[in-house]
Short mmCIF file of C-alpha atoms in Angstrom, two decimals:
data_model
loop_
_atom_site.label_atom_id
_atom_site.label_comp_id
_atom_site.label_asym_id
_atom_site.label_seq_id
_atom_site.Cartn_x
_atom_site.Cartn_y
_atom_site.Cartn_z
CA UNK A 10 -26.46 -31.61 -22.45
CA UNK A 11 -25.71 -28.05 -23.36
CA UNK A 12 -27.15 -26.34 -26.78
CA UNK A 13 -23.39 -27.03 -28.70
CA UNK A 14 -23.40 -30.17 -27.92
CA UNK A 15 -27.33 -30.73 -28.88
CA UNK A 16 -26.94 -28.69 -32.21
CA UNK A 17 -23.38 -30.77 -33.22
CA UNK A 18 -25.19 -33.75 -32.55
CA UNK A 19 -28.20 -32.89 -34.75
CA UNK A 20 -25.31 -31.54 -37.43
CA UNK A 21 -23.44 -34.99 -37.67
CA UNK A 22 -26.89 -37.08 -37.88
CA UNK A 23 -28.55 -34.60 -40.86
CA UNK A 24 -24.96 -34.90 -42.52
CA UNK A 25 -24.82 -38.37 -41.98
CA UNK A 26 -28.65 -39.42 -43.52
CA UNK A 27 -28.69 -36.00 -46.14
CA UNK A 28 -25.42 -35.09 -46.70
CA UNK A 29 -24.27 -36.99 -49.54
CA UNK A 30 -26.31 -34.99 -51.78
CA UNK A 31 -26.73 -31.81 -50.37
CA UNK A 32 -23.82 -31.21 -48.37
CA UNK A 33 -23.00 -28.63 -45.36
CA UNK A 34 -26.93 -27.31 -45.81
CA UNK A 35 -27.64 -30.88 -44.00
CA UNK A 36 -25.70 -30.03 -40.98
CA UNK A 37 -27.51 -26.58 -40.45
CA UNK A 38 -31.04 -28.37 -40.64
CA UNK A 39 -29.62 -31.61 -38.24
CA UNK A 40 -28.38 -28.59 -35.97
CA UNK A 41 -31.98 -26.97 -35.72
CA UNK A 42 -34.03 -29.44 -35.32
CA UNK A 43 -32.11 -31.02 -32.79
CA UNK A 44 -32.09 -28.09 -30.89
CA UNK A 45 -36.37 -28.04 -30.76
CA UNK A 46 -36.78 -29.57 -28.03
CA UNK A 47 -35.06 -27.07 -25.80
CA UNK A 48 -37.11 -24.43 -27.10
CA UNK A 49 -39.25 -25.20 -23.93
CA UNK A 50 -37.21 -22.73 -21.65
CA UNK A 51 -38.85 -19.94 -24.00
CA UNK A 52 -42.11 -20.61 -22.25
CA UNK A 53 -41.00 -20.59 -18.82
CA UNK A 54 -42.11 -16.46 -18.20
CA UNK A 55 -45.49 -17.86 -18.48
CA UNK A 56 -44.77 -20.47 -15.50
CA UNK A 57 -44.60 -20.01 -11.67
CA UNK A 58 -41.63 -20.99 -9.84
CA UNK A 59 -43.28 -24.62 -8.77
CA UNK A 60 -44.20 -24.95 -12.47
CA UNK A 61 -40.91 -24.55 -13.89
CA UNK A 62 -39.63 -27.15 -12.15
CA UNK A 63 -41.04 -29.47 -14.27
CA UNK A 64 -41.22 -27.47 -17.41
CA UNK A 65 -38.00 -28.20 -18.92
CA UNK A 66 -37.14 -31.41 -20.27
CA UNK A 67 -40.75 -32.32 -19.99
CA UNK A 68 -43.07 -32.81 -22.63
CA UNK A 69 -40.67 -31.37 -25.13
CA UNK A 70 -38.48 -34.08 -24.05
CA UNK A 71 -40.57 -37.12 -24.18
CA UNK A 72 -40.39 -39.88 -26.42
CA UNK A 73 -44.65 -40.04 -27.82
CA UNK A 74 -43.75 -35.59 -28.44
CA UNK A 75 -40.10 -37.11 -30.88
CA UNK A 76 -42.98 -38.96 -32.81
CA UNK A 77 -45.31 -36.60 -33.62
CA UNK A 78 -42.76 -34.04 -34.39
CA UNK A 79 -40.98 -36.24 -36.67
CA UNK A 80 -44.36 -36.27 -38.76
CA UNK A 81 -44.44 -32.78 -38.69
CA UNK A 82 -41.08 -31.43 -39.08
CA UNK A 83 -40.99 -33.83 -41.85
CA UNK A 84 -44.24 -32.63 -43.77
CA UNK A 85 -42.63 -29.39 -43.44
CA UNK A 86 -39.08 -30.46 -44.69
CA UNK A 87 -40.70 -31.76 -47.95
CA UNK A 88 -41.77 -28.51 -48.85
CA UNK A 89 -38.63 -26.56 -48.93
CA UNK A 90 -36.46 -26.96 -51.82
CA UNK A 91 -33.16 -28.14 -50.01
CA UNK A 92 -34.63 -31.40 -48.58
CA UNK A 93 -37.35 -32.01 -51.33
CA UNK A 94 -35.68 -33.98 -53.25
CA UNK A 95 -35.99 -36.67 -50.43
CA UNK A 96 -38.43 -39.08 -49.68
CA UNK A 97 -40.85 -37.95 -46.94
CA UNK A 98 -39.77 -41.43 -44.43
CA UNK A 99 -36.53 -40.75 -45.06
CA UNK A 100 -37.15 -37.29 -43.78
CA UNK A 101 -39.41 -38.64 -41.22
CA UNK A 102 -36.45 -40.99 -39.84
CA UNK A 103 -34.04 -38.22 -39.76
CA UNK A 104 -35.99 -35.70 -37.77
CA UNK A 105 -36.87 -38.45 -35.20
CA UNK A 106 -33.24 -39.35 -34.46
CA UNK A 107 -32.20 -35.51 -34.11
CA UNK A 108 -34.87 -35.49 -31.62
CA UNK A 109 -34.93 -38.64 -29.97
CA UNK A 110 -30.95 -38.87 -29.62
CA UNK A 111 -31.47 -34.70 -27.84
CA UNK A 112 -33.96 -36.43 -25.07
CA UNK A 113 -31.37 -39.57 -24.76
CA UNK A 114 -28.55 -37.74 -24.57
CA UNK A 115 -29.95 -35.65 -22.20
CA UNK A 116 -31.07 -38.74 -20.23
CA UNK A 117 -27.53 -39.90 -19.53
CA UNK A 118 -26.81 -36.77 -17.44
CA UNK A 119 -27.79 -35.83 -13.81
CA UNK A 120 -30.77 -33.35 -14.27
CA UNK A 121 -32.93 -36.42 -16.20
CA UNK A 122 -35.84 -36.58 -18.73
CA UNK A 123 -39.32 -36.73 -18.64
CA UNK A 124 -39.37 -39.55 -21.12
CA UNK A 125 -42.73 -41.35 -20.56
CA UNK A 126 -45.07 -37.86 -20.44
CA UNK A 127 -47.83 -38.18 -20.88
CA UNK A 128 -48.38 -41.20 -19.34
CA UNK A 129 -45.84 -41.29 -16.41
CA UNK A 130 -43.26 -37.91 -14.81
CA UNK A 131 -40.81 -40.16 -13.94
CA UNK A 132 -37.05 -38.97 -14.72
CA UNK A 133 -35.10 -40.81 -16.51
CA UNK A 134 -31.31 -39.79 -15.26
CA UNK A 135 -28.75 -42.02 -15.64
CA UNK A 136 -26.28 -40.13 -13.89
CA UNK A 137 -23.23 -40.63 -15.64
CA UNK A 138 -22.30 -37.65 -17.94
CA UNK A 139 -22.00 -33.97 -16.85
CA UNK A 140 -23.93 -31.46 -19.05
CA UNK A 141 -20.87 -30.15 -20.51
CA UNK A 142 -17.98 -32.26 -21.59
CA UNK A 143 -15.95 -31.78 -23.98
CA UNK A 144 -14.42 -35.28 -24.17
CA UNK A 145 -17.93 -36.32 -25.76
CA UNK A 146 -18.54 -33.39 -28.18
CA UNK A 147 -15.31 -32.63 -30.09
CA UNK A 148 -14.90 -35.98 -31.56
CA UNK A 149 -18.82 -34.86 -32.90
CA UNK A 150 -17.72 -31.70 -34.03
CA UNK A 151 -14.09 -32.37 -35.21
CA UNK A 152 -15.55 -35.59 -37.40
CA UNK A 153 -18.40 -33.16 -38.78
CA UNK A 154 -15.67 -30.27 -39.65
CA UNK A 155 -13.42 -32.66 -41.27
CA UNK A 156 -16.36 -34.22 -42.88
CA UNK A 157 -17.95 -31.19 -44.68
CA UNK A 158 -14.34 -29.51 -45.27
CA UNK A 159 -13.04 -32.75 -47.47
CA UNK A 160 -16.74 -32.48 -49.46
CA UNK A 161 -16.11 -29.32 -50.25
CA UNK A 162 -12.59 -29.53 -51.41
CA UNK A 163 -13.13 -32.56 -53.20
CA UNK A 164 -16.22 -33.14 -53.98
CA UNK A 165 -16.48 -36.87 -52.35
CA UNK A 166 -18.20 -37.81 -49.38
CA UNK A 167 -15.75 -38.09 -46.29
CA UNK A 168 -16.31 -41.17 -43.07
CA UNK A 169 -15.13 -38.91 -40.86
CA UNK A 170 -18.21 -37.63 -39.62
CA UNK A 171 -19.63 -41.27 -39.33
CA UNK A 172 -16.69 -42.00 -37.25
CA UNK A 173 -17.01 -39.01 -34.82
CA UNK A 174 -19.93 -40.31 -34.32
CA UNK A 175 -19.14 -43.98 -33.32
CA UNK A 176 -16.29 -42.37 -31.06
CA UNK A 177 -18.76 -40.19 -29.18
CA UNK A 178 -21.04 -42.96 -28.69
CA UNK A 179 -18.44 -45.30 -27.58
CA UNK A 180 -17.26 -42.81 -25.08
CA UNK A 181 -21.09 -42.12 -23.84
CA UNK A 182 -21.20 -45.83 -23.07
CA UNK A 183 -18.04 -45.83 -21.17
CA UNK A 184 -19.40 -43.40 -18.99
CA UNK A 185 -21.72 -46.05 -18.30
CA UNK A 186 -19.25 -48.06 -17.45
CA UNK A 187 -17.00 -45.87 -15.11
CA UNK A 188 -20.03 -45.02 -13.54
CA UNK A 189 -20.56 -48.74 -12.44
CA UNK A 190 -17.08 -49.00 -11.21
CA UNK A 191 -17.49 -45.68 -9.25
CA UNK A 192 -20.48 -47.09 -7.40
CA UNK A 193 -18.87 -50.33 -6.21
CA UNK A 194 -15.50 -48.39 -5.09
CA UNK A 195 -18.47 -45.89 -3.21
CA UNK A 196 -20.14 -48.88 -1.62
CA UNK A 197 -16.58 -50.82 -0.32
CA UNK A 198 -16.28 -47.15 1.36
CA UNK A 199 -19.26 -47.28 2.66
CA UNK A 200 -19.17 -50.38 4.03
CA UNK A 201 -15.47 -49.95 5.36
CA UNK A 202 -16.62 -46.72 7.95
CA UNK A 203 -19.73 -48.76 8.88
CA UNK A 204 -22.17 -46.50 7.13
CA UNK A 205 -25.80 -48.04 6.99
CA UNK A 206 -27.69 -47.01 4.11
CA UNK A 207 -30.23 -47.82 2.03
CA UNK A 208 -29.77 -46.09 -1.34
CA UNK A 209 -26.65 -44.78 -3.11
CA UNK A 210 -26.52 -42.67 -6.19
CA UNK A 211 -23.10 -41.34 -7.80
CA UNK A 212 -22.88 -38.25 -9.77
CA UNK A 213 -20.11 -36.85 -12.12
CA UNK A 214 -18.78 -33.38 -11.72
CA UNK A 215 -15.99 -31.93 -14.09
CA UNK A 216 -15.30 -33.31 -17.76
CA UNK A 217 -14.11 -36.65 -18.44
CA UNK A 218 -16.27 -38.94 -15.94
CA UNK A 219 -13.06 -38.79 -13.68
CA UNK A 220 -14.47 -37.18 -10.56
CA UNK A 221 -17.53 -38.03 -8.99
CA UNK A 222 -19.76 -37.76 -5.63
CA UNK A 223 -21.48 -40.88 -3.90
CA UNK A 224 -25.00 -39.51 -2.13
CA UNK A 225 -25.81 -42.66 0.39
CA UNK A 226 -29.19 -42.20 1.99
CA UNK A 227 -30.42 -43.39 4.72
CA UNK A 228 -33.73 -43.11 6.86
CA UNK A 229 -32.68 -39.95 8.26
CA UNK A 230 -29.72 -38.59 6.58
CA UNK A 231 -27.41 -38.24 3.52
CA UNK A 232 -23.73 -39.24 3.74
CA UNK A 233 -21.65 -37.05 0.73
CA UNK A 234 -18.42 -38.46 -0.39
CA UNK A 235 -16.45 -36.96 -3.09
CA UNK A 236 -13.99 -39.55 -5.20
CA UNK A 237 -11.77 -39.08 -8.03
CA UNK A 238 -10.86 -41.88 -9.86
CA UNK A 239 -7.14 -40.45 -11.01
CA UNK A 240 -6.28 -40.09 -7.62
CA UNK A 241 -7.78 -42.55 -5.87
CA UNK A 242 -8.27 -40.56 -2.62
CA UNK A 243 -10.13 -41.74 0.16
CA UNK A 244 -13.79 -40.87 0.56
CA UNK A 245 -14.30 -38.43 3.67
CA UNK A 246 -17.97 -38.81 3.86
CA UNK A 247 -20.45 -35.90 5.13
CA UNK A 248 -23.25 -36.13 6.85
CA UNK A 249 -26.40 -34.39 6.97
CA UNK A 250 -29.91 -34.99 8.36
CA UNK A 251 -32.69 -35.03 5.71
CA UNK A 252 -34.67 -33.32 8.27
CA UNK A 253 -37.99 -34.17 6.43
CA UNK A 254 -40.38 -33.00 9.12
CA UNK A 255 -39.66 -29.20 8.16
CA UNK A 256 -41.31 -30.06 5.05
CA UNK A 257 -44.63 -30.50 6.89
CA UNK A 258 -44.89 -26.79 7.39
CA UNK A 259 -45.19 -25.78 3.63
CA UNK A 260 -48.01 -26.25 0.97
CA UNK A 261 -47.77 -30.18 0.14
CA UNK A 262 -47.87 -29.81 -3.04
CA UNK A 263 -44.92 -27.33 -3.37
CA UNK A 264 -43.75 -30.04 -1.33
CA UNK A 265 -43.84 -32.71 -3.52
CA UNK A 266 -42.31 -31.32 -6.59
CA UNK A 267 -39.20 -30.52 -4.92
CA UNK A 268 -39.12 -34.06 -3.68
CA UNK A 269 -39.32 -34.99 -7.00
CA UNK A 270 -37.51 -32.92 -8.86
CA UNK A 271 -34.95 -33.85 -5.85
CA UNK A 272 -35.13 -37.53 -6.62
CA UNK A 273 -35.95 -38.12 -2.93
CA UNK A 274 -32.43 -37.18 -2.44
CA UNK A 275 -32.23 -33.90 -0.70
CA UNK A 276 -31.77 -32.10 2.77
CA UNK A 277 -33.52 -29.61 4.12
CA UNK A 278 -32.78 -26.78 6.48
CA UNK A 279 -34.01 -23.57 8.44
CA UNK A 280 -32.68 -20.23 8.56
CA UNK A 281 -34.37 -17.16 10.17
CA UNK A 282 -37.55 -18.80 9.55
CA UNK A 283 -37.18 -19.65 5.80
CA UNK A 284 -37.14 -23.10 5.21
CA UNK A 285 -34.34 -24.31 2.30
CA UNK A 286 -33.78 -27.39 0.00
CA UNK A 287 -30.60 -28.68 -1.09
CA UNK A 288 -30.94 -31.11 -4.21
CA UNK A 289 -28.19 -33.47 -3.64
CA UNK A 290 -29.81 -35.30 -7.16
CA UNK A 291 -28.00 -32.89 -9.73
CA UNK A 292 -26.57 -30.19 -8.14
CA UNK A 293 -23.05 -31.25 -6.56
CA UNK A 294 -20.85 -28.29 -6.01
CA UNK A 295 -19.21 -29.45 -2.84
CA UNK A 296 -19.85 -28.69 0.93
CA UNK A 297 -20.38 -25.24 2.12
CA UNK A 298 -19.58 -23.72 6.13
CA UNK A 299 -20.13 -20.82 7.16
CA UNK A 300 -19.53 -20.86 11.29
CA UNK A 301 -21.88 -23.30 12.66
CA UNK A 302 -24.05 -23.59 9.54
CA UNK A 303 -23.39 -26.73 7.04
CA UNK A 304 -24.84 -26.69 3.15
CA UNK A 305 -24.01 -29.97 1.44
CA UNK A 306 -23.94 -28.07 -1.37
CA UNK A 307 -24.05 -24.10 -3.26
CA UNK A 308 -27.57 -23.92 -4.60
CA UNK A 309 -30.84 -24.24 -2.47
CA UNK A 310 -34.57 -23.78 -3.64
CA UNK A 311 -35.57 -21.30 -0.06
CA UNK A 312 -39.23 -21.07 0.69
CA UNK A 313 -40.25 -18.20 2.35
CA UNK A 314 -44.02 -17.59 4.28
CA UNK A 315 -46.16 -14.94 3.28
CA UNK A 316 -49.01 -13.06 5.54
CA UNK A 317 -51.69 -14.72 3.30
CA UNK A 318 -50.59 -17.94 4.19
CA UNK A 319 -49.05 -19.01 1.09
CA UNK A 320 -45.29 -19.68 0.18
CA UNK A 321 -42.70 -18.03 -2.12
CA UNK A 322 -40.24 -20.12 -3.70
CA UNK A 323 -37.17 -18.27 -4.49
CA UNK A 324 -33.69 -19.97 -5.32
CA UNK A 325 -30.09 -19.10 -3.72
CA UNK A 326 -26.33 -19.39 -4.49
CA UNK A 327 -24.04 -20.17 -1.24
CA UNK A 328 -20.10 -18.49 -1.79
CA UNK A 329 -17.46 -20.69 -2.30
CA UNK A 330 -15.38 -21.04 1.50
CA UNK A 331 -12.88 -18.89 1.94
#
């Protein structure tokens, strides 16, 4: 999810576990640590392009890393004078559910979380939340407001941030929920225009879990469907040849991150002897033409041969269609 989002949700779970006694000052430290974990993008200068692919959300983001830091942001939280006066498990409990709930939150959107490292790279995604939506964070961030504004005024301890936080995390599971609905309304479309497939993965785009694409893949190719559920449209599926072979002409190993960071769901493509790949796993901005070329979507990892035999990786935007 995005940094507001991360740092409200830390705010409401320091204010929820410390705030009684110390107030406001436990939102600021819920926000912070919370927002450790994404500290990872400040290392990515030191990465190539291949390794940054699998820098973020990675070890920051797994669930052995929430442990350990728990320990330690905890020993460190019992020295300052603001959280002292707690005991060090209690400490310890609160730091590990501002970081765990970061990596799970961040598991319920598209881009996925490295949660086993390191014993496993496998993403956890479970599709069904965009990284932005408001629909999930203002009920975090009104209940916390609320919360800390009637404290202050009146000196009592307010329920409103303990029920933003129930309504948030009823409305994460409902995404949950849509999402299965979404994939069986995909799959009647499917099987309605006769498309033969043999994985499907849906994907939300926009706020509110409303609009969504279906990615069918087959042996060969990708079928792209876009469906909203307030409208109830038809699904015009696209289709696009994976067009795997082009693969075999680039360092395997450059190879095999983008299939994985891809999710095995991806196309790829040729143009004026650079070879480009879509990830159709969380990057859905719609179909681009341009004459007789086809993108099924905007951004595309390119990789580019050099004289020396080796392979730049570069990234690209396609325009919007006029």
């Amino acid at each position: 999810m995005d940094s507001l989002t991360q740092a409200t949700l830390g705010a409401a779970i320091g204010h929820a576990m410390l705030g009684e006694k110390i107030g406001g000052k436990a939102a600021i430290i819920g926000a912070v640590v919370a927002t450790i974990p994404d500290l990872d993008v400040l290392l990515t200068p030191f990465f190539n392009e291949v390794q940054k692919i699998s820098l973020h959300r990675g070890y920051s983001h797994s669930i052995i890393l929430s442990f350990l830091g728990a320990f330690f942001i905890a020993y460190i939280l019992s020295k300052i004078k603001w959280t002292s006066q707690f005991s060090f498990w209690k400490l310890t409990l609160f730091v590990w559910l501002a970081l765990f709930t970061h990596i799970m939150l961040d598991a319920f959107t598209t881009f996925g979380t490295q949660l086993f490292l390191p014993f496993s790279d496998y993403r956890v995604s479970f599709d069904s939340i965009t990284i932005v939506d408001p629909f999930y964070t203002l009920p975090l961030l009104i209940g916390l407001l609320v919360s800390i504004f009637l404290q202050r005024k009146k000196g009592k301890y307010s329920k409103a941030n303990s029920i933003g936080i129930i309504i948030s995390s009823s409305y994460l599971l409902f995404t949950l929920v849509t999402k299965q609905y979404i994939s069986e309304t995909v799959e009647t479309a499917l099987a309605h225009q006769n498309i033969q497939y043999n994985s499907l993965k849906t994907i939300p785009v926009g706020v509110g879990s409303t609009n969504w694409y279906g990615v069918a893949k087959s042996q060969d190719s990708l079928f792209i469907g876009r469906y909203s559920a307030l409208k109830n449209n038809h699904i015009d599926f696209h289709s696009f040849p994976i067009n795997d072979q082009l693969l075999d002409q680039v360092d395997q190993q450059l190879a095999y991150n983008l299939k994985w960071f891809s999710q095995d769901y991806y196309t790829v493509a040729q143009d004026k002897g650079k070879i480009r790949l879509y990830n159709l796993q969380c990057d859905m901005q719609g179909v681009r033409t341009f004459g007789d070329y086809k993108a099924p979507t905007a951004f595309y990892f390119e990789i580019t041969p050099s004289v020396d035999s080796t392979y730049d990786l570069t990234t690209g935007m396609h325009p919007k269609n006029n």
